[in-house]
Coordinates of C-alpha atoms (C1' of nucleotides) in Angstrom, one line a residue:
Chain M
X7 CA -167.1 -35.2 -15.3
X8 CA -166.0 -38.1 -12.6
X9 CA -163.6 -40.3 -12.8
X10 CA -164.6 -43.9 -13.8
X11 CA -162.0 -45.2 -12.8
X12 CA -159.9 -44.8 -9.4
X13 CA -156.7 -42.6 -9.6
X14 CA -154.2 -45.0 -9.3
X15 CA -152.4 -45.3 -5.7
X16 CA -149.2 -43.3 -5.4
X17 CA -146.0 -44.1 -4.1
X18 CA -144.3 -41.7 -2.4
X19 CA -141.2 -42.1 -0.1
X20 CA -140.0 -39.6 2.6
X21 CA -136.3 -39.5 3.2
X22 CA -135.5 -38.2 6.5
X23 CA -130.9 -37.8 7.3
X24 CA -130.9 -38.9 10.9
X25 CA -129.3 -36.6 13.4
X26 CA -128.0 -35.1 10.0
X27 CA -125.1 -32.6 11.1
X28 CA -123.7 -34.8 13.7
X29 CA -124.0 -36.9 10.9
X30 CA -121.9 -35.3 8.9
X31 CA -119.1 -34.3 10.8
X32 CA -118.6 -38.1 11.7
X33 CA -118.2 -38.6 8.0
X34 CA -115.8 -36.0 8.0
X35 CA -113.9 -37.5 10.9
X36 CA -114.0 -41.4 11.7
X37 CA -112.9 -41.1 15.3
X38 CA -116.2 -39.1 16.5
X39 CA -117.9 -42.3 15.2
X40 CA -119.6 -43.7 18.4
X41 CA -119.2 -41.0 20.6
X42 CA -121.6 -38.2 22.2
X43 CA -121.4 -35.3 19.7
X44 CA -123.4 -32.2 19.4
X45 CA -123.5 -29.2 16.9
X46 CA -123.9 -26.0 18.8
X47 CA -123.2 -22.3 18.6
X48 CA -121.1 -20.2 21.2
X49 CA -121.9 -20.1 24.5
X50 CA -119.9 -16.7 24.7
X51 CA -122.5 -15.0 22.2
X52 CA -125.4 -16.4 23.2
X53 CA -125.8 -18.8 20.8
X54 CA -125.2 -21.9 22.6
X55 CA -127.8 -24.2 22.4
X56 CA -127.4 -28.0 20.9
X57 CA -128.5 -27.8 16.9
X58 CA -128.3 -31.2 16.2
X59 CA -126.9 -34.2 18.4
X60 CA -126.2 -37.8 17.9
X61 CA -127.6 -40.4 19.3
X62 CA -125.0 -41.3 21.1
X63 CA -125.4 -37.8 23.3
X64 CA -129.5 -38.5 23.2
X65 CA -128.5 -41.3 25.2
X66 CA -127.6 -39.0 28.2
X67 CA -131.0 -36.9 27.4
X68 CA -129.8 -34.4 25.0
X69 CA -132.2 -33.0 22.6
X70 CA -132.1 -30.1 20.2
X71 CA -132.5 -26.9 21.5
X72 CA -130.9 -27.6 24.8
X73 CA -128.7 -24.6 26.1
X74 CA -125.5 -26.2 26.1
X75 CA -124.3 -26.0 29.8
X76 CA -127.7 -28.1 30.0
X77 CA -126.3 -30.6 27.9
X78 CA -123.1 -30.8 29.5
X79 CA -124.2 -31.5 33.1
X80 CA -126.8 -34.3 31.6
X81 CA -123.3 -35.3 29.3
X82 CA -120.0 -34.1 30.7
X83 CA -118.2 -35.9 28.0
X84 CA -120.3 -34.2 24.8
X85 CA -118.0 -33.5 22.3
X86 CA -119.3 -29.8 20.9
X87 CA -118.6 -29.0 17.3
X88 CA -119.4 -25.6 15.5
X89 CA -121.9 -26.0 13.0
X90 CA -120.1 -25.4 9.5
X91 CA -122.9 -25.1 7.3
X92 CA -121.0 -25.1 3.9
X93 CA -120.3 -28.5 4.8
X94 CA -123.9 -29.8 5.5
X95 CA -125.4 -27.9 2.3
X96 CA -122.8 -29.7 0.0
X97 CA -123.7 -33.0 1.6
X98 CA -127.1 -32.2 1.1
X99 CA -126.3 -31.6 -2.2
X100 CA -124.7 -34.6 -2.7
X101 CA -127.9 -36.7 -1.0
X102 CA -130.2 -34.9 -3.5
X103 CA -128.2 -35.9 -6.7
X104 CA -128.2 -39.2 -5.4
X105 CA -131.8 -39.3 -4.8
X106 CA -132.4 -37.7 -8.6
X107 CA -130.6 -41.1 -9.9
X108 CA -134.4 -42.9 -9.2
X109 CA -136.5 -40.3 -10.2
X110 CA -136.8 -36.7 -11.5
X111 CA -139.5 -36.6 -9.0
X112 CA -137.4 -35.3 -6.1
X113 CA -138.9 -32.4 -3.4
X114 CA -136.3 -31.3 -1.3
X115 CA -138.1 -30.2 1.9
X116 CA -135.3 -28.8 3.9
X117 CA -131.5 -29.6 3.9
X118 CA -132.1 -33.3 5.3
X119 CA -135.0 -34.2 4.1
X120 CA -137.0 -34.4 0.5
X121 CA -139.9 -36.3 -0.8
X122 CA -139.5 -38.7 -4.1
X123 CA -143.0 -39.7 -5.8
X124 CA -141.8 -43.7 -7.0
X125 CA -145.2 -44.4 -8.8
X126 CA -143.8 -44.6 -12.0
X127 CA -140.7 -46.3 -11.2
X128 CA -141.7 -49.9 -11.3
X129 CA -139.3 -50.7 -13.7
X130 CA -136.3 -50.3 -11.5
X131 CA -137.9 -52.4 -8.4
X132 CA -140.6 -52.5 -5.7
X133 CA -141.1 -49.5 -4.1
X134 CA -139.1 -51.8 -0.7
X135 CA -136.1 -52.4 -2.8
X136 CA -135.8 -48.7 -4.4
X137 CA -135.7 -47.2 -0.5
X138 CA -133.3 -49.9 0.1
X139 CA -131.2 -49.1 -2.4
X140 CA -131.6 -45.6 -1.8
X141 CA -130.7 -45.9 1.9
X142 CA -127.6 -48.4 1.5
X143 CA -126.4 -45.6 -1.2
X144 CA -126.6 -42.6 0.9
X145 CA -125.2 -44.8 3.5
X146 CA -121.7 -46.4 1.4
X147 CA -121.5 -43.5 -1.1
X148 CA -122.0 -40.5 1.7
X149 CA -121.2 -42.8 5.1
X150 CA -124.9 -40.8 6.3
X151 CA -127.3 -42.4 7.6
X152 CA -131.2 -41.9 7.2
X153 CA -134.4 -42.8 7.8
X154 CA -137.4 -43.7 5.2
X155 CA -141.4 -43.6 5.0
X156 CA -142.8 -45.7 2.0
X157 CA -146.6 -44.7 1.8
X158 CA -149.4 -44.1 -0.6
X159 CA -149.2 -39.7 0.5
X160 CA -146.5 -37.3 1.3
X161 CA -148.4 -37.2 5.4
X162 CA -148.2 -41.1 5.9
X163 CA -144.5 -40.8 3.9
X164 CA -143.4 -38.6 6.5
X165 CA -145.1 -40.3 9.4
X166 CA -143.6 -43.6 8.7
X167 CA -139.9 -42.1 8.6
X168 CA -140.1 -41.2 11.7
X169 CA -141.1 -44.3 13.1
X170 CA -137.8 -46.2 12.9
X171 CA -134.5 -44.2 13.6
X172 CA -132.1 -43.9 12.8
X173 CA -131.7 -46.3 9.5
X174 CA -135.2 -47.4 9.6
X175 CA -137.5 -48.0 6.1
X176 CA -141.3 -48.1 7.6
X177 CA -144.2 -48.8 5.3
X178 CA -147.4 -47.5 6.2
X179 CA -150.8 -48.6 4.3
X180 CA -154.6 -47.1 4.4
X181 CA -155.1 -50.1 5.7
X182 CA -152.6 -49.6 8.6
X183 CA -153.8 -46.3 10.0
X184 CA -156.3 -47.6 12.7
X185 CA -153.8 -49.6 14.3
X186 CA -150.5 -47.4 13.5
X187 CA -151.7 -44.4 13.0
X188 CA -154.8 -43.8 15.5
X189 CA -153.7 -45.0 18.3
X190 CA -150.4 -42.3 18.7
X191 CA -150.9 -39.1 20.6
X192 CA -152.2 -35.9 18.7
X193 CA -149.6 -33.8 19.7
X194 CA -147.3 -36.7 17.8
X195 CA -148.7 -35.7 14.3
X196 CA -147.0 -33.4 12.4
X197 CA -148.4 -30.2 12.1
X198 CA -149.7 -30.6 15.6
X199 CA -147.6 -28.5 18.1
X200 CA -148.5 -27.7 21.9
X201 CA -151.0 -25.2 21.1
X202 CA -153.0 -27.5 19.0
X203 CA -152.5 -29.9 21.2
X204 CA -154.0 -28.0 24.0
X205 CA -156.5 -26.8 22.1
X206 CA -157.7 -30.5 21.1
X207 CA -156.9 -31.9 24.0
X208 CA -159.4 -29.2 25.9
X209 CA -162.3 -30.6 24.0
X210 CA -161.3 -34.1 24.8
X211 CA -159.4 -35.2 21.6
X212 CA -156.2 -37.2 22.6
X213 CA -155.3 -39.3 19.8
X214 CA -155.2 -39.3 16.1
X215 CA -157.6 -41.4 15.7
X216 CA -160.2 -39.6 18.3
X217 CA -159.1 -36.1 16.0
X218 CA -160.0 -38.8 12.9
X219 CA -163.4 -39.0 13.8
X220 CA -164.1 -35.5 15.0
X221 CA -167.3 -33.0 14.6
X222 CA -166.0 -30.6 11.6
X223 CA -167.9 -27.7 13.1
X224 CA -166.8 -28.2 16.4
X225 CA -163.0 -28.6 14.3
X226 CA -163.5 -25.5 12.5
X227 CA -164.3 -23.4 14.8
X228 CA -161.6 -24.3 17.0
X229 CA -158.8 -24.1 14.5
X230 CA -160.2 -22.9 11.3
X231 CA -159.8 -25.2 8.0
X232 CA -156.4 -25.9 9.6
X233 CA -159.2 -28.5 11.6
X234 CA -160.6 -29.8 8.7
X235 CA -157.1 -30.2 7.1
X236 CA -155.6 -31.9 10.3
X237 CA -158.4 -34.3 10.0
X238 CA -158.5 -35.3 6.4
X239 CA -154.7 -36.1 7.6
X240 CA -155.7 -37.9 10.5
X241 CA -157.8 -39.8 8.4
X242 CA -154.6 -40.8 6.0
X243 CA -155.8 -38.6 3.1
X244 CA -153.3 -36.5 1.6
X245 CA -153.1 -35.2 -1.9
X246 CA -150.6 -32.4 -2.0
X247 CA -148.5 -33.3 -5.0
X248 CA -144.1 -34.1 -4.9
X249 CA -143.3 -31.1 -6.6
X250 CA -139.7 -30.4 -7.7
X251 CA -140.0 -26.9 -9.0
X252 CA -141.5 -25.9 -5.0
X253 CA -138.3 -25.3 -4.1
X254 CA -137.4 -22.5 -6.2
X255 CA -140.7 -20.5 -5.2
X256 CA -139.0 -19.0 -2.1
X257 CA -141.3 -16.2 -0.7
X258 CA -138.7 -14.5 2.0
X259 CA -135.1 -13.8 2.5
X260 CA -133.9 -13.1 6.0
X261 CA -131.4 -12.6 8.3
X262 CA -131.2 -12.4 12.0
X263 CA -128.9 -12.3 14.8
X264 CA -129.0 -12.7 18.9
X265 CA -126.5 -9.9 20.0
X266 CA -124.1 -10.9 22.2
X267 CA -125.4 -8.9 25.0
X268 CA -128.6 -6.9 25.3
X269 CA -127.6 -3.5 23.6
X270 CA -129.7 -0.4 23.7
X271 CA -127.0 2.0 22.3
X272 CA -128.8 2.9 19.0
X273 CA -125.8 4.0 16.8
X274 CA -124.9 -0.2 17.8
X275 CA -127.9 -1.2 16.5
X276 CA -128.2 0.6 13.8
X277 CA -124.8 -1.0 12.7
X278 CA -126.3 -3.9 13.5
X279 CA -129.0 -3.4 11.0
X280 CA -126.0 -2.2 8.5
X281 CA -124.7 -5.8 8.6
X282 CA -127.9 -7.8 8.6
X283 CA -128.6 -5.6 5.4
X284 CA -125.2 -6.9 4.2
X285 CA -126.2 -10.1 4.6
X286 CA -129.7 -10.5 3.0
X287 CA -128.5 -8.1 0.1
X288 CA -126.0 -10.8 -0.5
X289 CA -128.4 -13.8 -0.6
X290 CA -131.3 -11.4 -2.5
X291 CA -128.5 -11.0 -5.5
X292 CA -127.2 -14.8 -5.3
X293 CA -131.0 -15.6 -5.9
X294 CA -131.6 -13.0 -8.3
X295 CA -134.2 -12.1 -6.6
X296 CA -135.3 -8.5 -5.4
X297 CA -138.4 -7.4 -2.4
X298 CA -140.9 -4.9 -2.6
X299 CA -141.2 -5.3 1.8
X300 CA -138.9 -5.0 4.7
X301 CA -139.5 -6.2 7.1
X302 CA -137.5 -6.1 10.8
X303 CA -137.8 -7.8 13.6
X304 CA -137.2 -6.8 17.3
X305 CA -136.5 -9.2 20.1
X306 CA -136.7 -7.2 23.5
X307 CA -134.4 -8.0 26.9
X308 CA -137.1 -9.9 28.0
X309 CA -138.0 -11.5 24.8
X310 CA -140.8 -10.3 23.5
X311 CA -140.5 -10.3 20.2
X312 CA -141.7 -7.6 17.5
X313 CA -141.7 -7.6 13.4
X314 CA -142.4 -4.3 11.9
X315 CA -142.7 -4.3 7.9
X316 CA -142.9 -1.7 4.9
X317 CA -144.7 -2.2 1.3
X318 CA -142.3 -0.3 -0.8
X319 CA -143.4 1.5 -4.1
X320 CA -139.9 0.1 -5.2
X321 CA -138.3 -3.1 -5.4
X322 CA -134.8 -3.2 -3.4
X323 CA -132.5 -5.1 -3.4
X324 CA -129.2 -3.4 -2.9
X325 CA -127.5 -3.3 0.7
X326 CA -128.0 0.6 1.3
X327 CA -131.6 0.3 -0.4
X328 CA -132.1 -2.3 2.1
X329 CA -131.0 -1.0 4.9
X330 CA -132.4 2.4 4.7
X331 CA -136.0 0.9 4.5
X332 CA -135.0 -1.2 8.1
X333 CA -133.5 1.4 10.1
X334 CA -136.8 3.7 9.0
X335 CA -138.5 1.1 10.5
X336 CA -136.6 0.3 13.3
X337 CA -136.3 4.1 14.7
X338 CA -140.3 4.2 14.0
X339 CA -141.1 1.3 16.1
X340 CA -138.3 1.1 18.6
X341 CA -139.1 2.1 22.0
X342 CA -135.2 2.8 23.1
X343 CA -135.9 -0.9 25.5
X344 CA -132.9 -2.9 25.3
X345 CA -132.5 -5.4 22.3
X346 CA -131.6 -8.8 22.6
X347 CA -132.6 -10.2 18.2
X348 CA -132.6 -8.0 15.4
X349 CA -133.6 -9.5 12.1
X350 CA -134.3 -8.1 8.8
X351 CA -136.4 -10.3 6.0
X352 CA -137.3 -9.2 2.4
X353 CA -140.4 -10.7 1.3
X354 CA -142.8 -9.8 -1.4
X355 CA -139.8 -11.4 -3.5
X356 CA -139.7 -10.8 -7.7
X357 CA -137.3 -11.7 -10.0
X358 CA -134.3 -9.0 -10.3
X359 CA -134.5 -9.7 -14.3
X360 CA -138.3 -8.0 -14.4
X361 CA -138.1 -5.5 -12.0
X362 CA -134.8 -4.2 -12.9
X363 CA -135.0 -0.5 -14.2
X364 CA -131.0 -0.6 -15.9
X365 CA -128.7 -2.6 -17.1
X366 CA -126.3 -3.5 -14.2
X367 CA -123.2 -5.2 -16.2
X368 CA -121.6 -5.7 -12.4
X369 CA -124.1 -6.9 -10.8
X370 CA -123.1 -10.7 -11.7
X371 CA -121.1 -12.1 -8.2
X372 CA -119.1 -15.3 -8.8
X373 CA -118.5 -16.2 -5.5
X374 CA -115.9 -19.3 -5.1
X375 CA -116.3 -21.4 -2.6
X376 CA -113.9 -21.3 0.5
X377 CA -113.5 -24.6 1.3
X378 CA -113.9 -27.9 -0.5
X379 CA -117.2 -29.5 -1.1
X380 CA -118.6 -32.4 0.8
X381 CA -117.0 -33.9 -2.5
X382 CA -118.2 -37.9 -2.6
X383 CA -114.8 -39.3 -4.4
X384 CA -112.4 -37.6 -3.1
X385 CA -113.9 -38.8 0.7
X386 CA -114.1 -42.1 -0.2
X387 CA -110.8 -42.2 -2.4
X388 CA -109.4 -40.7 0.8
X389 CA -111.1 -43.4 2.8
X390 CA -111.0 -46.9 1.0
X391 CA -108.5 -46.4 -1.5
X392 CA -111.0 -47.1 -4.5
X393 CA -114.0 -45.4 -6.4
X394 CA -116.7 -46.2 -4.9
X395 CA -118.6 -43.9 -6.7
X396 CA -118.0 -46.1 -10.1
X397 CA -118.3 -49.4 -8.7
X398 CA -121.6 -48.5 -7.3
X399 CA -123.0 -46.5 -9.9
X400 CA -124.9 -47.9 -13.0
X401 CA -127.0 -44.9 -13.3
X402 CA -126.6 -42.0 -15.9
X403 CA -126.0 -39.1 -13.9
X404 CA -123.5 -38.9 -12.1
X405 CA -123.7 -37.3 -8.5
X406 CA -122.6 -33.7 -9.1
X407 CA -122.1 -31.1 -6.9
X408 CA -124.3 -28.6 -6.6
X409 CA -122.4 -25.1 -7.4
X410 CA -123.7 -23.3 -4.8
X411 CA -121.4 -20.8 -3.3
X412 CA -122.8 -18.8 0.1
X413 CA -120.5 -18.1 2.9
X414 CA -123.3 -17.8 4.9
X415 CA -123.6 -19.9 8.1
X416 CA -127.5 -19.7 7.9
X417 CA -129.7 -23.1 8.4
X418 CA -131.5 -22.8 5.7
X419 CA -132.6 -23.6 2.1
X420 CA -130.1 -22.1 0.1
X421 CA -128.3 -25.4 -0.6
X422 CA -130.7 -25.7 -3.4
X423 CA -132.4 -22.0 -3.9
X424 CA -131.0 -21.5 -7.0
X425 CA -133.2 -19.4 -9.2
X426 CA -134.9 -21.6 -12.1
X427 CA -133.4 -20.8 -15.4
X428 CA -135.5 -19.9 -18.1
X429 CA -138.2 -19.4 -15.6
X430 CA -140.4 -17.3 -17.6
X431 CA -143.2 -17.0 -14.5
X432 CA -143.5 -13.9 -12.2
X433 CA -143.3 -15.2 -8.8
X434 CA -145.9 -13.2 -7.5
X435 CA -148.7 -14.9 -9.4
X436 CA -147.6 -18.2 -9.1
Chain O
dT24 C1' -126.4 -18.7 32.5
dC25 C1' -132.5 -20.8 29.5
dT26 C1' -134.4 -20.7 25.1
dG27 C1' -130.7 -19.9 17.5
dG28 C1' -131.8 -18.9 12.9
dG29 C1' -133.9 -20.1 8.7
dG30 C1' -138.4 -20.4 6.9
dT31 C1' -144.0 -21.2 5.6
dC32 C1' -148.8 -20.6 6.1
dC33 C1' -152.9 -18.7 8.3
dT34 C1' -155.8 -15.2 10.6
dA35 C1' -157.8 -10.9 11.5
dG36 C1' -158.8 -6.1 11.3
dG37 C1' -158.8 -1.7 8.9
dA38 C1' -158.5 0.9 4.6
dC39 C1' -160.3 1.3 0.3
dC40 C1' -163.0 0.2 -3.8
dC41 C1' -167.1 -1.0 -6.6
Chain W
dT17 C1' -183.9 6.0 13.2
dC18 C1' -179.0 4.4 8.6
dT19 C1' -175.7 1.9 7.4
dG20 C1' -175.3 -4.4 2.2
dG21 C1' -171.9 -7.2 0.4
dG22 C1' -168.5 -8.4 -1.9
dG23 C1' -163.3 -7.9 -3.1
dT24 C1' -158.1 -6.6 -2.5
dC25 C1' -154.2 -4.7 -0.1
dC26 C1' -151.6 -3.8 3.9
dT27 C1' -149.9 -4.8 8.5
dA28 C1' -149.2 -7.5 12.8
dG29 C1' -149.0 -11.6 15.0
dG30 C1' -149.3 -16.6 15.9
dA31 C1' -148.4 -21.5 15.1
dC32 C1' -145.5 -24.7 13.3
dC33 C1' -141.4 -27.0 11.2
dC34 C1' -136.3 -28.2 10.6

DNA sequence: TCTGGGGTCCTAGGACCC
DNA sequence: TCTGGGGTCCTAGGACCC
């Protein structure tokens, strides 16, 4: 049966850390306040392109991904950190607690970002004053600084963050798509990349608003019912629901690694492959989570780039398990070229508690953490003197750190990819 | 001196089954 | 002188995002 009545208009808000690791570090230390600063990995191992900048080094032209020499002759006074990624996932951490204080309706999308659905928070203010609020918290509680959409979807949320940076709140309306929306390049939407761009471009759609008003057989068959669904976005509609629980339906762990130099020795590799295993055997059992595939990938000297995978009639999830099944692979496929990436990934992902055969009474890891947590109080007791945490809180929960505990220095979503407890739901059919 | 590492989702072909 | 029409699973690869 229809609807009588019309569902009543969301409110969702996008919040989007600006320049977020750069960010961070300046929190951590006043004096790089105000001055060019990028995140980057080492030159020497061929990991040295820009991660994150601030906008002081955007100034000079640098942008993310930039090898870092690049950045240095466009900025010869960039200030390089190394990313420390324990650092940025307790901050995140941190942001997401706060963020919880409005609303249990809280999507993390990635470490800096997350989506909050505010329709049913009237009662604490207009959805203006609740991002507000939300953004002058994150900013005296955290000293980081971020960007929010308020809009009636989770596309025109997003959209509208991005329009003001960094510390900008942009509302966008239905009723402000034709002249916000349209007029922006295609390639500016998100989900759009070059490709599509091309593609869309090729059959003489340039703006949003020209792919609004598209033929949906011409749409299709150019891009499948991603088309159709770029479209319906074009058009402002939207209905994919904030979902809090999203986050713990991960679908793949993986690890990969650019090799200092291009290596075709294969007793290298396969030690290679040895610690990668290492690696995502460590995260699989932090996640309590085990793969029935295996999956490696191969990036050649020249960069062409190959994944090979395996359906296993067993679920691993141990490090010898798991790399067994990836050197198998990696001898069957590898054509003795020299190797620039390899990368293992588990996917096909269950929990460990159903597909465990015995009783493993070691297989619990308490990992402590190595170095303290992006801890709000003790930063700002260590800054002003004072609680700021107390004077500014009137909420119930307090912001509390999440426990999470990887060593890892992956950019990724383990800040938050807990297993659910008492989740009584098979991944697989979810 | 080019171009990291973590992901998600979608497509497409072949095998296999009913 | 004949080969339909689903469906699922597996594998490989592409596009995109942060």
């Amino acid at each position: 049966m229809k609807e009588m009545y019309p569902k009543k208009g969301r409110v969702i808000l996008h919040v989007d850390m600006n320049s977020f690791y750069a960010s961070v570090e300046m929190a951590y230390d006043q004096e790089l306040k105000g001055k060019p600063l990028a995140i980057a990995g080492n030159p020497e191992e061929r990991r040295g392109i820009i991660v994150t900048c601030s906008y002081e080094a955007r100034k000079f032209g640098v942008r993310t991904t930039m090898p870092l020499w690049e950045a240095k002759k466009l900025c010869p006074d960039l200030i390089i950190k190394k990313p420390n990624f324990d650092r940025y996932r307790s901050a995140s951490a941190a942001m997401f607690d706060l963020l919880r204080q409005y609303t249990e309706l809280v999507e993390p999308v990635s470490i800096d970002e997350g989506y909050l659905d505010i329709t049913d928070c009237s009662d604490i203010g207009s959805p203006m004053q609740i991002a507000e609020s939300i953004q002058k918290r994150i900013l005296d509680q955290l000293d980081l600084p971020c960007s929010i959409g308020v809009a009636p979807n989770k596309f025109l949320a997003k959209t509208a963050s991005d329009m003001k940076k960094p510390l900008g709140i942009t509302v966008l309306r239905k009723r402000d798509i034709p002249s916000v929306l349209w007029p922006l390049e295609v390639g500016q939407m998100h989900g759009v990349g070059s490709k599509t761009a091309d593609k869309l471009n090729s059959i003489g759609i340039e703006t949003i608003g020209e792919l609004a008003k598209a033929n949906d057989i011409q749409l299709k068959g150019l891009l499948g019912i991603n088309g159709i669904r770029l479209r319906d976005r074009a058009n402002g509609l939207d209905n994919r629901r904030v979902d809090p629980e999203s986050v713990y339906d991960f679908k793949s762990i993986g690890n990969s690694t650019t090799l200092p130099r291009d290596i075709s020795n294969q007793q290298e590799l396969l030690k290679v492959l040895d610690k990668l295993s290492e690696q995502v055997a460590a995260r699989m059992k932090r996640k309590e989570a085990v793969a029935t595939n295996i999956s490696v990938t191969i990036r050649f000297k020249d960069r062409k780039t190959i994944t090979r995978s395996h359906k296993l009639e067993n679920p691993v999830s141990r490090q010898d398990d798991i790399a067994a099944a990836a050197k198998t692979l990696f001898l069957k496929h590898w054509n003795g070229d020299s190797v620039r990436l390899l990368g293992i990934t588990g996917t096909d992902l269950l929990d460990a508690d159903k597909a465990v055969k015995q009783l493993d009474l070691f297989s619990y890891e308490h990992d402590a953490r190595k170095e303290p947590l992006f801890n709000t109080m003790s930063l700002l007791r260590e800054k002003y003197g004072k609680n700021i945490i107390e004077s500014a809180g009137s909420q119930v929960k307090k912001p509390h750190l999440n426990e999470n505990k990887s060593a890892g220095t992956s950019f990724n979503k383990d800040f938050l990819q807990e297993r659910r407890p008492n989740d009584e739901t098979d991944k697989k059919e979810k």
